[in-house]
Amino acid sequence: MKNRDSRLPLYQRLADEIRDQIASGKFKPGDRIPSENEFIAQYGAAAGTVRQALQELVDEKILERVHGRGTFVKKAFDSTLFRFFRFNQNSNAPPESRMLSRELVTPASYVQRQLKLNDGDKVIHLTRLRLIDGQPALFEEINLKHEGFEHLLDYELSSFEDLLYPMYAEVCDQFIFRAEDTLCVEESTPEIRRLLRIDESLPIVAIERLAFNFGSTPVEWRRSRGRADYFKYRVDIR
Amino acid sequence: MKNRDSRLPLYQRLADEIRDQIASGKFKPGDRIPSENEFIAQYGAAAGTVRQALQELVDEKILERVHGRGTFVKKAFDSTLFRFFRFNQNSNAPPESRMLSRELVTPASYVQRQLKLNDGDKVIHLTRLRLIDGQPALFEEINLKHEGFEHLLDYELSSFEDLLYPMYAEVCDQFIFRAEDTLCVEESTPEIRRLLRIDESLPIVAIERLAFNFGSTPVEWRRSRGRADYFKYRVDIR
DNA sequence: TAGTGGTCTAGACCACTGT
DNA sequence: CAGTGGTCTAGACCACTAG
């Protein structure tokens, strides 16, 4: 174990070690990591101590343990923005996506700050419509770090997957681990009304998302908009 | 330990036991519960097993452990509805409350269902305004189970506390432990505009809250409304 | 059956709190 | 100082999974 502050408890240092190995890509989502006994042998710690380290990462939703099989790096999390809406869904068809545009651009200063970019860094800017039962439901503007996502520029827009995070993983070896969503209510603009096929001047809900990889580096910033009359969200407070 | 399914792990039965004792009122929020050693002596379990039971209740946010002092039943949680808004707050003055009305009424059927009331059960219906810097910010309609909250009928409206949950605890010995908040966006009505002193026809955000005691019994249902242009909410997804 | 994680024991010693 | 929770050890045995 390299350069760990020995004032920290052993189980903490062990957890940090494993977390860093995941962030560095040594273990990827879906991989099985070493068993308890292997960690015990490798670090000379007691079983209870190793378990405590692993439990910490389970609580952080980085790891999943399966009785009899092993301990795995978590693969995906439920990132759907549709959690914030209830649509009059007739079928149970999954949402579709229609990519509208892709450009390599200089980011707005707000986006630059959110993604912690250096001056001159560019972003891949995507726009897409999300549809439920064929009806436009969300309009999305997506900004990705250029570095790490270059391969997205090679694909035809029409061949983009409906779900982007699995596609980032496949195509770019980039794994989204968590996100911060910020919601507010706005007036609809003529453009939004056209895209979402709204007649009246309904308010809309805007969701800004900053998404992070396992190393806690922000890699994607997006703004999604949907009609406010379909907005419905439940939180548990405790 | 009475009537616990012995097929369950010991630490589970112990956790259930303690949880039930809290729900029954044997231990109240703020109380210190027995120490590890006392549980070890009482149940003949090993230290690690007792710790596992206690850790489970800490994860559920029922207990708090303080090194050197003991293990305590959690006192309060951050229940403020202002989490959903950002007001142009000049001072850092805490929100005030202005009680508008109180009635003992037959609940609407929706409220009756939410609070799991029997036919004929009445509810205490309160309305109040919440103010920030003296400006109306939220209008609230609150429905409380009659049973358990009778003492609220004895108080002058003007002597109600700004924060209701501490008042429920003091006056009625009723402790709110968690809540489910459901948000949506609505058109404003003339009455809401009058109460919140809104000129234009702004949309509003409505928050419906169902609040539970330690025994997971719903005891309060309320609907709160505020201007949608002040709505702003952040969630972490993982 | 071998290997994994889950439960449980019975200690030791440390770190923090209040008196 | 006594009493609390926090860290850590070195085992045992059980329950689940896969080959």
Coordinates of N, CA and C (backbone and C1' of nucleotides) in Angstrom, one line a residue, chain A residues 10-12 14-15 18 34-56 65 71, chain B residues 48 52, chain C residues 4-11, chain D residues 7-14:
Chain A
L10 N -6.5 1.3 9.4 CA -6.1 0.4 8.3 C -7.2 0.1 7.3
Y11 N -8.5 0.0 7.8 CA -9.6 -0.3 6.9 C -9.8 0.9 5.9
Q12 N -9.6 2.1 6.4 CA -9.7 3.3 5.6 C -8.6 3.3 4.5
L14 N -7.1 0.8 3.3 CA -7.4 -0.3 2.3 C -8.6 0.1 1.4
A15 N -9.6 0.8 1.9 CA -10.7 1.3 1.1 C -10.2 2.3 0.1
I18 N -8.4 0.5 -2.8 CA -9.2 -0.1 -3.7 C -9.9 0.9 -4.6
P34 N -10.5 -8.9 -6.1 CA -10.0 -10.0 -5.3 C -10.9 -10.4 -4.2
S35 N -10.8 -11.6 -3.8 CA -11.7 -12.1 -2.7 C -11.2 -11.6 -1.3
E36 N -12.0 -11.7 -0.3 CA -11.5 -11.4 1.0 C -10.2 -12.1 1.3
N37 N -10.1 -13.4 1.1 CA -8.9 -14.1 1.4 C -7.7 -13.6 0.7
E38 N -7.9 -13.2 -0.5 CA -6.7 -12.6 -1.3 C -6.3 -11.3 -0.7
F39 N -7.2 -10.4 -0.3 CA -6.8 -9.2 0.4 C -6.2 -9.5 1.7
I40 N -6.7 -10.5 2.4 CA -6.1 -10.8 3.7 C -4.6 -11.2 3.5
A41 N -4.4 -12.1 2.5 CA -3.0 -12.5 2.2 C -2.2 -11.4 1.8
Q42 N -2.7 -10.5 0.9 CA -1.9 -9.5 0.3 C -1.5 -8.4 1.3
Y43 N -2.5 -8.0 2.2 CA -2.2 -6.9 3.1 C -1.9 -7.3 4.6
G44 N -2.1 -8.6 4.8 CA -1.8 -9.1 6.2 C -2.7 -8.6 7.2
A45 N -4.0 -8.2 6.8 CA -5.0 -7.7 7.7 C -5.9 -8.9 8.1
A46 N -6.7 -8.7 9.2 CA -7.6 -9.7 9.6 C -8.9 -9.6 8.7
A47 N -9.6 -10.7 8.7 CA -10.8 -10.7 7.9 C -11.8 -9.6 8.2
G48 N -12.0 -9.3 9.5 CA -13.0 -8.2 9.8 C -12.5 -6.9 9.3
T49 N -11.2 -6.7 9.3 CA -10.7 -5.4 8.8 C -11.0 -5.2 7.3
V50 N -10.7 -6.3 6.6 CA -10.9 -6.3 5.1 C -12.4 -6.1 4.8
R51 N -13.3 -6.8 5.6 CA -14.7 -6.7 5.4 C -15.2 -5.2 5.6
Q52 N -14.6 -4.6 6.6 CA -15.0 -3.2 6.9 C -14.6 -2.3 5.7
A53 N -13.4 -2.5 5.2 CA -13.0 -1.7 4.0 C -14.0 -1.9 2.8
L54 N -14.3 -3.2 2.6 CA -15.2 -3.5 1.5 C -16.6 -2.9 1.7
Q55 N -17.1 -3.0 3.0 CA -18.4 -2.5 3.3 C -18.5 -1.0 3.0
E56 N -17.4 -0.3 3.3 CA -17.4 1.1 3.0 C -17.7 1.4 1.6
R65 N -21.5 -6.9 -3.5 CA -21.0 -8.2 -3.1 C -22.1 -9.2 -3.4
T71 N -17.0 -10.2 -5.2 CA -17.2 -8.8 -5.0 C -16.9 -8.1 -6.4
Chain B
G48 N -19.0 -7.9 18.4 CA -19.2 -7.6 16.9 C -20.6 -7.8 16.5
Q52 N -23.0 -4.8 14.9 CA -23.6 -4.9 13.6 C -25.1 -4.5 13.7
Chain C
dT4 P -11.9 -17.5 -3.5 O5' -13.2 -16.8 -3.1 C5' -14.1 -16.3 -4.2 C4' -15.5 -16.2 -3.6 C3' -15.5 -15.2 -2.4 O3' -15.7 -13.9 -2.8 C1' -16.9 -17.1 -2.1
dG5 P -15.4 -12.7 -1.7 O5' -16.8 -12.7 -0.9 C5' -18.0 -12.3 -1.6 C4' -19.2 -12.6 -0.8 C3' -19.4 -11.8 0.5 O3' -20.8 -11.6 0.6 C1' -19.2 -14.0 1.1
dG6 P -21.4 -10.8 1.9 O5' -21.9 -12.0 2.9 C5' -23.1 -12.6 2.7 C4' -23.6 -13.2 4.0 C3' -23.7 -12.2 5.2 O3' -24.9 -12.4 5.9 C1' -22.3 -14.0 5.7
dT7 P -25.2 -11.6 7.2 O5' -24.6 -12.6 8.4 C5' -25.4 -13.8 8.7 C4' -24.8 -14.5 9.8 C3' -24.8 -13.8 11.1 O3' -25.4 -14.7 12.1 C1' -22.6 -14.8 10.7
dC8 P -25.8 -14.1 13.5 O5' -24.5 -14.3 14.4 C5' -24.1 -15.7 14.6 C4' -22.8 -15.7 15.3 C3' -22.6 -14.6 16.4 O3' -22.9 -15.3 17.7 C1' -20.6 -15.0 15.1
dT9 P -22.5 -14.6 19.1 O5' -21.0 -15.1 19.3 C5' -20.7 -16.4 19.2 C4' -19.3 -16.6 19.5 C3' -18.7 -15.9 20.8 O3' -18.2 -16.9 21.6 C1' -17.3 -15.5 18.9
dA10 P -18.2 -16.7 23.2 O5' -16.7 -16.1 23.5 C5' -15.6 -16.9 23.0 C4' -14.4 -16.0 23.2 C3' -14.5 -15.0 24.4 O3' -13.2 -15.0 25.0 C1' -13.9 -13.8 22.4
dG11 P -13.1 -14.5 26.5 O5' -12.9 -12.9 26.3 C5' -11.8 -12.3 26.6 C4' -10.8 -12.2 25.4 C3' -10.0 -10.9 25.3 O3' -8.8 -11.2 26.1 C1' -10.9 -11.4 23.2
Chain D
dT7 P -13.2 3.3 13.4 O5' -12.1 2.3 13.9 C5' -10.8 2.8 14.2 C4' -9.9 1.7 14.6 C3' -9.6 0.6 13.5 O3' -8.2 0.6 13.3 C1' -10.1 -0.4 15.5
dC8 P -7.6 -0.2 12.0 O5' -7.5 -1.7 12.5 C5' -6.6 -2.0 13.6 C4' -6.7 -3.4 14.0 C3' -6.9 -4.4 12.9 O3' -5.6 -5.0 12.7 C1' -8.2 -4.9 14.9
dT9 P -5.4 -6.3 11.8 O5' -5.6 -7.5 12.9 C5' -4.8 -7.4 14.1 C4' -5.1 -8.6 14.9 C3' -5.1 -10.0 14.2 O3' -4.2 -10.9 14.8 C1' -7.0 -9.8 15.5
dA10 P -3.4 -12.0 13.9 O5' -4.2 -13.3 14.3 C5' -4.5 -13.6 15.6 C4' -5.5 -14.8 15.7 C3' -5.4 -15.7 14.4 O3' -5.6 -17.0 14.9 C1' -7.6 -14.9 14.7
dG11 P -5.2 -18.2 13.9 O5' -6.5 -18.3 12.9 C5' -7.3 -19.5 13.0 C4' -8.4 -19.3 14.0 C3' -9.6 -20.1 13.7 O3' -9.5 -21.4 14.2 C1' -10.1 -17.8 14.4
dA12 P -10.1 -22.6 13.4 O5' -11.6 -22.5 13.7 C5' -12.1 -22.5 15.1 C4' -13.6 -22.4 15.0 C3' -14.2 -23.3 14.0 O3' -15.1 -24.2 14.7 C1' -15.0 -21.1 13.6
dC13 P -15.6 -25.5 13.9 O5' -16.9 -25.0 13.2 C5' -17.9 -24.4 14.0 C4' -18.9 -23.7 13.1 C3' -19.4 -24.5 11.9 O3' -20.9 -24.6 12.0 C1' -18.8 -22.4 11.2
dC14 P -21.7 -25.5 11.0 O5' -22.5 -24.4 10.2 C5' -23.0 -23.3 10.8 C4' -23.6 -22.3 9.8 C3' -24.3 -23.0 8.7 O3' -25.6 -22.3 8.5 C1' -22.6 -21.5 7.8

